[in-house]
């Protein structure tokens, strides 16, 4: 994750702070996620059966797309210099808006909504995240993501 001073991060509230690179969500990744989570629904794992649905082929699990936020954030979110640790604190208002078809490219767009000191040396950062699908009319998902930074 990019490093910045806490003052610089705080001055960015209300602004888009980063966009990740495009990431391919291919069938191999979808299958690996299906195995890891034991969610093997045909819409994700059976290209022939999925081709007969309104989606016209397999799609990624919504939770797979959501889990890719960590990878995307590594490029786009900033942490304060001297941070000892950053941990997930939770998500609010997660909405899955469009399916991610196998082979599609996605990227994350991050806006910093707030920075709050929860305790001395503990900072809660709230970001609005939009996962875009290359060439898509609608985003794959939107969410408010909370991260706790320990300095």
Coordinates of N, CA and C in Angstrom, one line a residue:
X1 N 0.8 -1.2 0.0 CA 0.0 0.0 0.0 C 0.9 1.2 0.0
X2 N 0.5 2.2 -0.7 CA 1.2 3.5 -0.7 C 1.2 4.1 0.7
X3 N 2.3 4.8 1.1 CA 2.4 5.4 2.4 C 2.3 6.9 2.3
X4 N 1.6 7.5 3.2 CA 1.5 9.0 3.3 C 1.4 9.4 4.7
X5 N 1.6 10.7 5.0 CA 1.5 11.1 6.4 C 0.0 11.1 6.7
X6 N -0.3 11.0 8.0 CA -1.6 11.0 8.5 C -2.3 12.3 8.1
X7 N -1.6 13.4 8.2 CA -2.2 14.7 7.8 C -2.6 14.7 6.3
X8 N -1.7 14.2 5.4 CA -2.1 14.1 4.0 C -3.3 13.2 3.8
X9 N -3.4 12.1 4.5 CA -4.5 11.2 4.4 C -5.8 11.9 4.9
X10 N -5.7 12.6 6.0 CA -6.9 13.3 6.5 C -7.3 14.4 5.6
X11 N -6.4 15.1 4.9 CA -6.8 16.2 4.0 C -7.4 15.6 2.7
X12 N -7.4 14.3 2.5 CA -8.0 13.7 1.3 C -9.4 13.3 1.5
X13 N -10.0 13.5 2.7 CA -11.4 13.1 2.9 C -12.3 13.8 1.9
X14 N -13.2 13.0 1.3 CA -14.1 13.5 0.3 C -13.5 13.4 -1.1
X15 N -12.3 12.9 -1.3 CA -11.7 12.8 -2.6 C -11.5 11.4 -3.0
X16 N -11.4 11.2 -4.3 CA -11.0 9.9 -4.8 C -9.5 9.8 -4.6
X17 N -9.1 8.7 -3.9 CA -7.7 8.6 -3.6 C -6.9 7.6 -4.4
X18 N -7.6 6.8 -5.2 CA -6.9 5.8 -6.0 C -7.7 4.9 -6.8
X19 N -7.2 4.4 -7.9 CA -7.8 3.4 -8.8 C -6.8 2.3 -9.0
X20 N -7.2 1.1 -8.8 CA -6.3 -0.1 -9.0 C -6.2 -0.3 -10.5
X21 N -5.2 -1.2 -10.8 CA -5.1 -1.7 -12.2 C -6.2 -2.7 -12.5
X22 N -6.4 -3.0 -13.7 CA -7.3 -4.0 -14.1 C -6.9 -5.4 -13.7
X23 N -7.8 -6.2 -13.3 CA -7.5 -7.6 -12.8 C -8.5 -8.5 -13.6
X24 N -7.9 -9.6 -14.2 CA -8.8 -10.5 -14.9 C -9.4 -11.6 -13.9
X25 N -10.7 -11.7 -14.1 CA -11.4 -12.8 -13.3 C -11.7 -13.9 -14.3
X26 N -10.8 -14.8 -14.4 CA -10.9 -15.9 -15.3 C -11.5 -17.1 -14.7
X27 N -11.8 -18.1 -15.5 CA -12.5 -19.3 -14.9 C -11.7 -20.1 -13.9
X28 N -10.4 -20.1 -14.1 CA -9.5 -20.7 -13.1 C -9.6 -20.1 -11.8
X29 N -9.7 -18.8 -11.7 CA -9.8 -18.0 -10.4 C -11.2 -18.4 -9.8
X30 N -12.2 -18.4 -10.7 CA -13.6 -18.7 -10.2 C -13.7 -20.1 -9.6
X31 N -13.1 -21.1 -10.3 CA -13.0 -22.5 -9.8 C -12.3 -22.5 -8.5
X32 N -11.1 -21.9 -8.4 CA -10.4 -21.9 -7.2 C -11.2 -21.3 -6.0
X33 N -11.9 -20.3 -6.2 CA -12.8 -19.7 -5.2 C -13.9 -20.7 -4.8
X34 N -14.5 -21.3 -5.8 CA -15.5 -22.3 -5.6 C -15.0 -23.4 -4.7
X35 N -13.8 -23.9 -5.0 CA -13.3 -24.9 -4.1 C -12.9 -24.5 -2.7
X36 N -12.4 -23.3 -2.6 CA -12.0 -22.8 -1.3 C -13.2 -22.5 -0.4
X37 N -14.3 -22.1 -1.0 CA -15.5 -21.8 -0.2 C -16.6 -22.9 -0.2
X38 N -16.4 -23.9 -1.0 CA -17.3 -25.0 -1.2 C -18.6 -24.5 -1.8
X39 N -18.6 -23.4 -2.6 CA -19.8 -22.9 -3.3 C -19.6 -23.2 -4.7
X40 N -20.1 -24.4 -5.1 CA -19.9 -24.9 -6.4 C -21.2 -24.8 -7.3
X41 N -22.0 -23.8 -7.1 CA -23.2 -23.6 -7.8 C -22.8 -23.6 -9.3
X42 N -23.7 -24.2 -10.2 CA -23.3 -24.4 -11.6 C -23.1 -23.0 -12.3
X43 N -23.7 -22.0 -11.9 CA -23.6 -20.7 -12.5 C -22.1 -20.2 -12.5
X44 N -21.4 -20.8 -11.5 CA -20.0 -20.4 -11.4 C -19.0 -21.5 -12.0
X45 N -19.4 -22.7 -12.0 CA -18.5 -23.8 -12.3 C -18.8 -24.6 -13.5
X46 N -20.0 -24.5 -14.1 CA -20.3 -25.4 -15.2 C -20.6 -24.5 -16.5
X47 N -19.6 -24.3 -17.3 CA -19.8 -23.4 -18.5 C -21.0 -23.8 -19.4
X48 N -21.2 -25.1 -19.6 CA -22.2 -25.5 -20.5 C -23.6 -25.2 -19.9
X49 N -23.8 -25.5 -18.6 CA -25.1 -25.3 -18.0 C -25.3 -23.8 -17.8
X50 N -24.3 -23.0 -17.5 CA -24.4 -21.6 -17.3 C -24.7 -20.9 -18.6
X51 N -24.2 -21.5 -19.7 CA -24.5 -20.9 -21.1 C -26.0 -20.8 -21.4
X52 N -26.8 -21.7 -20.7 CA -28.2 -21.8 -20.9 C -29.0 -20.8 -20.1
X53 N -28.3 -20.0 -19.2 CA -29.0 -19.0 -18.4 C -29.0 -17.6 -19.0
X54 N -29.6 -16.7 -18.4 CA -29.6 -15.3 -18.9 C -28.2 -14.7 -18.9
X55 N -27.3 -15.3 -18.1 CA -25.9 -14.7 -18.1 C -25.1 -15.2 -19.3
X56 N -25.6 -16.3 -20.0 CA -24.9 -16.7 -21.2 C -23.5 -17.4 -20.9
X57 N -23.2 -17.6 -19.7 CA -21.9 -18.3 -19.3 C -21.7 -18.1 -17.8
X58 N -20.6 -18.6 -17.4 CA -20.3 -18.6 -16.0 C -20.0 -17.2 -15.5
X59 N -20.3 -16.9 -14.2 CA -20.0 -15.6 -13.6 C -19.3 -15.9 -12.3
X60 N -18.6 -14.9 -11.9 CA -17.8 -14.9 -10.6 C -18.8 -14.9 -9.4
X61 N -18.5 -15.5 -8.3 CA -19.2 -15.3 -7.1 C -19.2 -13.8 -6.7
X62 N -20.2 -13.3 -6.2 CA -20.2 -11.9 -5.7 C -19.1 -11.8 -4.6
X63 N -19.0 -12.8 -3.7 CA -18.0 -12.7 -2.7 C -16.6 -12.9 -3.2
X64 N -16.4 -13.5 -4.3 CA -15.1 -13.5 -5.0 C -14.7 -12.0 -5.4
X65 N -15.6 -11.4 -6.0 CA -15.4 -10.0 -6.4 C -15.1 -9.1 -5.2
X66 N -15.9 -9.3 -4.1 CA -15.7 -8.6 -2.9 C -14.3 -8.9 -2.3
X67 N -13.9 -10.1 -2.3 CA -12.6 -10.5 -1.7 C -11.4 -9.9 -2.5
X68 N -11.6 -9.6 -3.7 CA -10.5 -9.0 -4.5 C -10.2 -7.5 -4.1
X69 N -11.1 -6.9 -3.2 CA -10.8 -5.6 -2.8 C -9.5 -5.5 -2.1
X70 N -9.1 -6.5 -1.4 CA -7.8 -6.5 -0.7 C -6.6 -6.3 -1.7
X71 N -6.7 -7.0 -2.8 CA -5.7 -6.9 -3.9 C -5.7 -5.5 -4.5
X72 N -6.9 -5.1 -4.7 CA -7.1 -3.7 -5.4 C -6.6 -2.6 -4.4
X73 N -6.9 -2.8 -3.2 CA -6.5 -1.7 -2.2 C -5.0 -1.6 -2.0
X74 N -4.3 -2.7 -2.3 CA -2.8 -2.7 -2.1 C -2.2 -1.7 -3.1
X75 N -2.9 -1.4 -4.2 CA -2.4 -0.4 -5.1 C -3.0 1.0 -4.9
X76 N -4.2 1.1 -4.3 CA -4.9 2.4 -4.3 C -5.0 3.0 -3.0
X77 N -5.2 2.3 -1.9 CA -5.4 2.9 -0.6 C -4.0 3.3 0.0
X78 N -4.1 4.3 0.8 CA -2.8 4.8 1.5 C -2.9 4.5 3.0
X79 N -1.8 4.2 3.6 CA -1.7 4.0 5.0 C -0.7 5.0 5.6
X80 N -0.9 5.4 6.8 CA 0.0 6.4 7.4 C 1.4 5.8 7.6
X81 N 2.4 6.7 7.4 CA 3.7 6.2 7.7 C 3.8 5.9 9.1
X82 N 4.6 4.8 9.4 CA 4.7 4.4 10.8 C 3.6 3.4 11.2
X83 N 2.7 3.1 10.3 CA 1.6 2.1 10.7 C 2.2 0.8 11.0
X84 N 1.7 0.2 12.1 CA 2.2 -1.1 12.5 C 1.3 -2.2 11.9
X85 N 0.1 -1.9 11.7 CA -0.8 -2.9 11.2 C -2.1 -2.3 10.6
X86 N -2.7 -2.9 9.6 CA -4.0 -2.5 9.1 C -4.9 -3.7 9.0
X87 N -6.1 -3.6 9.6 CA -7.0 -4.8 9.6 C -8.4 -4.4 9.1
X88 N -9.1 -5.4 8.6 CA -10.4 -5.1 8.2 C -11.3 -4.9 9.4
X89 N -12.1 -3.9 9.4 CA -13.0 -3.5 10.5 C -14.5 -3.9 10.1
X90 N -14.7 -4.0 8.8 CA -16.0 -4.3 8.4 C -16.4 -3.7 7.1
X91 N -17.6 -4.0 6.6 CA -18.2 -3.4 5.4 C -19.6 -2.9 5.7
X92 N -20.0 -1.8 5.1 CA -21.4 -1.4 5.2 C -21.9 -1.2 3.8
X93 N -23.2 -1.4 3.6 CA -23.9 -1.1 2.4 C -23.3 -1.8 1.1
X94 N -23.0 -3.1 1.3 CA -22.4 -3.8 0.1 C -23.6 -4.1 -0.8
X95 N -23.4 -3.8 -2.1 CA -24.4 -4.1 -3.1 C -23.7 -4.7 -4.3
X96 N -24.3 -5.8 -4.8 CA -23.8 -6.5 -6.0 C -24.7 -6.0 -7.1
X97 N -24.2 -5.2 -8.0 CA -25.0 -4.5 -9.0 C -25.0 -5.2 -10.4
X98 N -23.9 -5.8 -10.8 CA -23.8 -6.5 -12.1 C -22.9 -7.7 -12.0
X99 N -23.3 -8.7 -12.7 CA -22.4 -9.9 -12.7 C -21.1 -9.7 -13.4
X100 N -20.1 -10.4 -12.9 CA -18.8 -10.4 -13.5 C -18.6 -11.7 -14.2
X101 N -18.7 -11.6 -15.5 CA -18.6 -12.8 -16.4 C -17.1 -13.3 -16.4
X102 N -17.0 -14.6 -16.5 CA -15.7 -15.2 -16.6 C -14.9 -14.6 -17.7
X103 N -13.7 -14.2 -17.4 CA -12.8 -13.5 -18.4 C -12.8 -12.0 -18.4
X104 N -13.8 -11.5 -17.6 CA -13.9 -10.0 -17.5 C -12.7 -9.4 -16.7
X105 N -12.5 -8.1 -16.9 CA -11.5 -7.4 -16.2 C -12.3 -6.4 -15.2
X106 N -11.8 -6.4 -14.0 CA -12.3 -5.5 -13.0 C -11.2 -4.6 -12.3
X107 N -11.7 -3.5 -11.8 CA -10.7 -2.7 -11.0 C -11.5 -1.9 -9.9
X108 N -10.8 -1.5 -8.9 CA -11.4 -0.8 -7.8 C -11.1 0.7 -7.8
X109 N -12.1 1.5 -7.5 CA -12.0 2.9 -7.4 C -12.4 3.3 -6.0
X110 N -11.5 4.0 -5.3 CA -11.5 4.2 -3.9 C -11.7 5.7 -3.6
X111 N -12.7 6.1 -2.8 CA -12.9 7.4 -2.3 C -12.8 7.4 -0.8
X112 N -12.0 8.2 -0.2 CA -11.9 8.3 1.3 C -13.0 9.1 1.9
X113 N -13.9 8.5 2.7 CA -15.1 9.2 3.2 C -14.8 9.8 4.6
X114 N -14.0 9.2 5.4 CA -13.7 9.7 6.8 C -12.5 9.1 7.4
X115 N -11.9 9.8 8.4 CA -10.8 9.3 9.2 C -11.2 9.7 10.6
X116 N -11.3 8.7 11.5 CA -11.7 8.9 12.9 C -10.7 8.2 13.8
X117 N -10.3 8.9 14.8 CA -9.4 8.3 15.8 C -10.3 7.6 16.8
X118 N -10.2 6.3 16.8 CA -11.0 5.4 17.7 C -10.5 5.4 19.1
X119 N -9.1 5.4 19.2 CA -8.4 5.3 20.5 C -7.0 5.9 20.1
X120 N -6.2 6.2 21.1 CA -4.8 6.7 20.8 C -4.1 5.7 19.9
X121 N -3.7 6.2 18.7 CA -2.9 5.3 17.8 C -3.8 4.4 17.0
X122 N -5.1 4.5 17.0 CA -6.0 3.6 16.2 C -6.9 4.5 15.4
X123 N -6.8 4.4 14.1 CA -7.5 5.2 13.2 C -8.4 4.4 12.3
X124 N -9.7 4.8 12.3 CA -10.7 4.1 11.5 C -10.9 4.9 10.2
X125 N -10.6 4.3 9.1 CA -10.7 4.9 7.7 C -11.9 4.2 7.0
X126 N -12.8 5.1 6.5 CA -14.0 4.6 5.8 C -13.8 5.0 4.3
X127 N -13.8 4.0 3.4 CA -13.7 4.3 2.0 C -15.0 3.8 1.3
X128 N -15.4 4.6 0.3 CA -16.4 4.1 -0.6 C -15.7 3.4 -1.8
X129 N -16.0 2.2 -2.1 CA -15.3 1.4 -3.1 C -16.3 1.1 -4.2
X130 N -15.9 1.3 -5.4 CA -16.7 0.8 -6.6 C -15.8 -0.1 -7.4
X131 N -16.3 -1.3 -7.7 CA -15.6 -2.2 -8.5 C -16.2 -2.1 -9.9
X132 N -15.4 -1.6 -10.9 CA -15.9 -1.4 -12.2 C -15.6 -2.7 -13.1
X133 N -16.4 -2.9 -14.0 CA -16.2 -4.0 -15.0 C -15.8 -3.3 -16.3
X134 N -14.7 -3.7 -16.9 CA -14.2 -3.0 -18.1 C -15.3 -3.2 -19.2
X135 N -15.7 -2.0 -19.8 CA -16.7 -2.0 -20.8 C -18.1 -2.2 -20.3
X136 N -18.3 -2.2 -19.0 CA -19.7 -2.5 -18.4 C -20.4 -1.2 -18.2
X137 N -21.7 -1.2 -18.2 CA -22.6 -0.1 -18.0 C -22.7 0.2 -16.5
X138 N -22.7 -0.9 -15.7 CA -22.9 -0.8 -14.2 C -21.7 -1.4 -13.5
X139 N -21.4 -0.9 -12.3 CA -20.3 -1.5 -11.6 C -20.7 -2.9 -11.1
X140 N -19.7 -3.7 -10.8 CA -20.0 -5.0 -10.2 C -20.5 -4.9 -8.8
X141 N -19.9 -4.0 -8.1 CA -20.4 -3.8 -6.7 C -20.0 -2.4 -6.2
X142 N -20.6 -2.0 -5.1 CA -20.3 -0.8 -4.4 C -20.3 -1.2 -2.9
X143 N -19.5 -0.6 -2.1 CA -19.5 -0.9 -0.7 C -18.8 0.3 0.1
X144 N -19.1 0.3 1.3 CA -18.3 1.2 2.2 C -17.4 0.3 3.0
X145 N -16.1 0.5 3.0 CA -15.2 -0.4 3.6 C -14.5 0.3 4.7
X146 N -14.4 -0.4 5.9 CA -13.8 0.2 7.1 C -12.5 -0.5 7.3
X147 N -11.5 0.2 7.6 CA -10.2 -0.3 7.9 C -9.6 0.3 9.2
X148 N -9.1 -0.5 10.1 CA -8.5 0.1 11.3 C -7.0 0.0 11.1
X149 N -6.4 1.2 11.3 CA -5.0 1.3 11.2 C -4.4 1.5 12.6
X150 N -3.4 0.7 13.0 CA -2.7 0.8 14.2 C -1.4 1.5 14.0
X151 N -1.1 2.6 14.7 CA 0.2 3.3 14.5 C 1.0 3.2 15.7

